[in-house]
Short mmCIF file of C-alpha atoms in Angstrom, two decimals:
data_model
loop_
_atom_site.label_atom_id
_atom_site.label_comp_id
_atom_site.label_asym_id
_atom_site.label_seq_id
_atom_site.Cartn_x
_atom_site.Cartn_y
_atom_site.Cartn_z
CA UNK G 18 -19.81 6.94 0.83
CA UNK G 19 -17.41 9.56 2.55
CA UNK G 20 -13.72 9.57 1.52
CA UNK G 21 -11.21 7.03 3.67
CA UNK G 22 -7.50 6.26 3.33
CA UNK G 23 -5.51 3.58 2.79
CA UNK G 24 -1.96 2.23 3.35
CA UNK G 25 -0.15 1.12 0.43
CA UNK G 26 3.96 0.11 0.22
CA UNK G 27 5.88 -0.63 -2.20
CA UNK G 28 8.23 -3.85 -1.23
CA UNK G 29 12.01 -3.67 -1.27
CA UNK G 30 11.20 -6.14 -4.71
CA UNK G 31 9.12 -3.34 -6.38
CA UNK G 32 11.66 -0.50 -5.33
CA UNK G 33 14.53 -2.32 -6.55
CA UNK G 34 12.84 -3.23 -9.98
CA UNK G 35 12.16 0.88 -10.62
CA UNK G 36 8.14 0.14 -10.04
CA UNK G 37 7.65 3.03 -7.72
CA UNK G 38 6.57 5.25 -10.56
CA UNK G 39 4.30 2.89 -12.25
CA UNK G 40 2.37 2.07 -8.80
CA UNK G 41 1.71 5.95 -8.33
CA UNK G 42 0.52 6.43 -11.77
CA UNK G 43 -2.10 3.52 -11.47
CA UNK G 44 -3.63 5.03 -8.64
CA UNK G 45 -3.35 8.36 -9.67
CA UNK G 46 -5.12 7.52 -12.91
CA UNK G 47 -7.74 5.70 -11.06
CA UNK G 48 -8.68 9.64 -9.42
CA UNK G 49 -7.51 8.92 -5.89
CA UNK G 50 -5.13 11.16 -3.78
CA UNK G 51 -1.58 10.83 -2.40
CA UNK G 52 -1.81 12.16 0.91
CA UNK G 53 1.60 11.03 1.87
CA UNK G 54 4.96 9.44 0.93
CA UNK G 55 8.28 8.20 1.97
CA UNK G 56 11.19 5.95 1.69
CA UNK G 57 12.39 4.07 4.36
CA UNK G 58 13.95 0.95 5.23
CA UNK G 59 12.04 -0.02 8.26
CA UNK G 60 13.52 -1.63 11.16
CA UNK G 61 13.01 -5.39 12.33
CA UNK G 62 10.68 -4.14 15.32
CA UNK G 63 8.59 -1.70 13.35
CA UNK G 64 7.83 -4.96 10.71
CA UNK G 65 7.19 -7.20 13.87
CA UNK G 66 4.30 -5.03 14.66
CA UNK G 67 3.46 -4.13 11.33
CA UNK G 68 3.30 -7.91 10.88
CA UNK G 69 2.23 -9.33 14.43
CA UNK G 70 -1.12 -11.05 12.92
CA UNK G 71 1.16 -13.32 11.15
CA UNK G 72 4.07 -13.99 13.61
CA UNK G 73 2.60 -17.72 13.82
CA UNK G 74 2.96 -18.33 10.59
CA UNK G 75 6.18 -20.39 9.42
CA UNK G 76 6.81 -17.55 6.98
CA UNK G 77 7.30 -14.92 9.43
CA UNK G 78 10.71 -15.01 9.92
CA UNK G 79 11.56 -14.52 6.50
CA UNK G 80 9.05 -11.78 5.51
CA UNK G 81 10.43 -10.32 8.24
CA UNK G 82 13.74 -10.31 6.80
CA UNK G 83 12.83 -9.43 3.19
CA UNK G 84 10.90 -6.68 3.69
CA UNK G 85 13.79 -4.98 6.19
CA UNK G 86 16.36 -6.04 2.99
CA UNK G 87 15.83 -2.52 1.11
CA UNK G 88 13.60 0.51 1.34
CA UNK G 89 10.30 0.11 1.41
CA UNK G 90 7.74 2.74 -0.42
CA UNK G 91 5.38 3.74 2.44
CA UNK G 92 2.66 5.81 1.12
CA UNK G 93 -1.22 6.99 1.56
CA UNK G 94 -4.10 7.20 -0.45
CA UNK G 95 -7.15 8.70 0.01
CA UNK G 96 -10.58 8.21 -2.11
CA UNK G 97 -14.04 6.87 -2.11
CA UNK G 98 -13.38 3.06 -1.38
CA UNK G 99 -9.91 3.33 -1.63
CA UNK G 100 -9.13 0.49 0.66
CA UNK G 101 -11.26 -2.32 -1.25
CA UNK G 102 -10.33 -0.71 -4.70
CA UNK G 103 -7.03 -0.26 -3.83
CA UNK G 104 -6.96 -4.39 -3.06
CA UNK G 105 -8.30 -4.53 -6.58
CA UNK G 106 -5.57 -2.62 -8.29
CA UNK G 107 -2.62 -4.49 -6.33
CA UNK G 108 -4.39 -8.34 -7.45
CA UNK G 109 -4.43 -11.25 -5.53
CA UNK G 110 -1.77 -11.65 -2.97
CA UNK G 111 -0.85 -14.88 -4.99
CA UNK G 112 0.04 -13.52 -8.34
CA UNK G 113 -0.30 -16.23 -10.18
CA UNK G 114 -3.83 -15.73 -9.28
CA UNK G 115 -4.04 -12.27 -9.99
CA UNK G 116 -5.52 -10.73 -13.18
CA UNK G 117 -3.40 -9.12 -15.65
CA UNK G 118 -3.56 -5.30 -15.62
CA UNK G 119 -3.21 -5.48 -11.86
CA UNK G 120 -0.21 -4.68 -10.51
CA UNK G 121 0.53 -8.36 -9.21
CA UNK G 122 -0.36 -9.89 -12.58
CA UNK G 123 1.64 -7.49 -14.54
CA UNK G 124 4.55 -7.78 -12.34
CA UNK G 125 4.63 -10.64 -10.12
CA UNK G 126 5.39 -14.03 -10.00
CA UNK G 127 5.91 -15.96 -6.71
CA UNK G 128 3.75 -14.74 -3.27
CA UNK G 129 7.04 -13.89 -1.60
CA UNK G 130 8.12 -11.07 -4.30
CA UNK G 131 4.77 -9.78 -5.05
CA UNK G 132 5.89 -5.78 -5.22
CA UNK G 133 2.95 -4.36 -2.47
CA UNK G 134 1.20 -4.54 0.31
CA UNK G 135 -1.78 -3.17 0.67
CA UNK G 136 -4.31 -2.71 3.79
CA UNK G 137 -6.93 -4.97 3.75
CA UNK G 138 -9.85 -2.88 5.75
CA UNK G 139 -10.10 0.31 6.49
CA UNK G 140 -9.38 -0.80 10.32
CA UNK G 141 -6.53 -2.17 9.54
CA UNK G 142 -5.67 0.68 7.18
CA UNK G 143 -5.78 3.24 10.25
CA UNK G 144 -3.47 1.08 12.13
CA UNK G 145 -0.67 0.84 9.43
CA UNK G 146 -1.23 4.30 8.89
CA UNK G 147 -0.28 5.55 12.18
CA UNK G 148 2.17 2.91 12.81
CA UNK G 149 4.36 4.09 9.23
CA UNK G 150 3.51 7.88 9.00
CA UNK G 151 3.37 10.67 12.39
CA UNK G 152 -0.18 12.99 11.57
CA UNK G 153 1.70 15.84 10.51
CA UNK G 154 3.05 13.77 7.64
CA UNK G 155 -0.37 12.82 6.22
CA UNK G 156 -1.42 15.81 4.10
CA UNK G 157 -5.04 16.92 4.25
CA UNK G 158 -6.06 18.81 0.90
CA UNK G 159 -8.36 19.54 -1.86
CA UNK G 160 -7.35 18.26 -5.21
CA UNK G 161 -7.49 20.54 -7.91
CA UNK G 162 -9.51 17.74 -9.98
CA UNK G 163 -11.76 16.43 -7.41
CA UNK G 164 -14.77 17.80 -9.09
CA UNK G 165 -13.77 16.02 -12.38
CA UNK G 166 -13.47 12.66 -10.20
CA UNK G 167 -16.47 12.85 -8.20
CA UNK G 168 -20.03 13.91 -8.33
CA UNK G 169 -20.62 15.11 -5.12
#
């Protein structure tokens, strides 16, 4: 399988709690690359339509508020199945449900604090891509260790 990319953010929960660090270095560890990064506290219009599959839900409103409360780490990774590993690494959007040694388990309690967000298909992934980052902010490269990562 070719190499795809993923959208992963760190919540306003996460970056308040110093977790920014600790989410890099899992996926780092894991081999995959960051091909971009930045910290922003999105607007109420830019989570709308990062959001809009969920505006029906009665939770909307106040995701919608949390994650505009604080700055949000926006970032991209890129790897062999980095969208469903990715998923893997974060844990079950419910963290009660999610396995320690994710992220989720180690760090999370209720749904509504649960430190990331991560893209759920590589569809989807392109989407929040371009919606959070412009293409000359996603860096293309060659990681000094890729050989050590991956076979071919």
């Amino acid at each position: 399988m070719t190499s795809e990319q993923t959208f992963i953010a760190v919540k306003p929960d996460g970056v308040q709690r110093g977790l920014v660090g600790e989410i890099i270095s899992r996926f780092e560890k894991r081999g995959f690359k960051l091909a971009a990064i930045k910290l922003i506290t999105p607007s109420k219009e830019h989570l709308e339509k990062h959001y809009e599959d969920l505006s029906d839900k009665p939770f909307f409103k106040g995701l919608i508020t949390y994650m505009g409360s604080g700055p949000v780490c926006a970032m991209v990774w890129e790897g062999r199945e980095v969208v469903k590993t990715g998923r893997m690494i974060l844990g079950a959007t419910n963290p009660l449900a999610s396995q320690p040694g994710t992220i989720r388990g180690d760090y999370a309690i209720d749904v509504g604090r649960n430190v990331c967000h991560g893209s759920d298909a590589v569809e989807s992934a392109k989407k929040e891509i371009d919606l959070w980052f412009k293409k000359e902010e996603v860096q293309s490269y060659t990681q000094a260790q890729h050989g050590w990562i991956y076979e071919k």
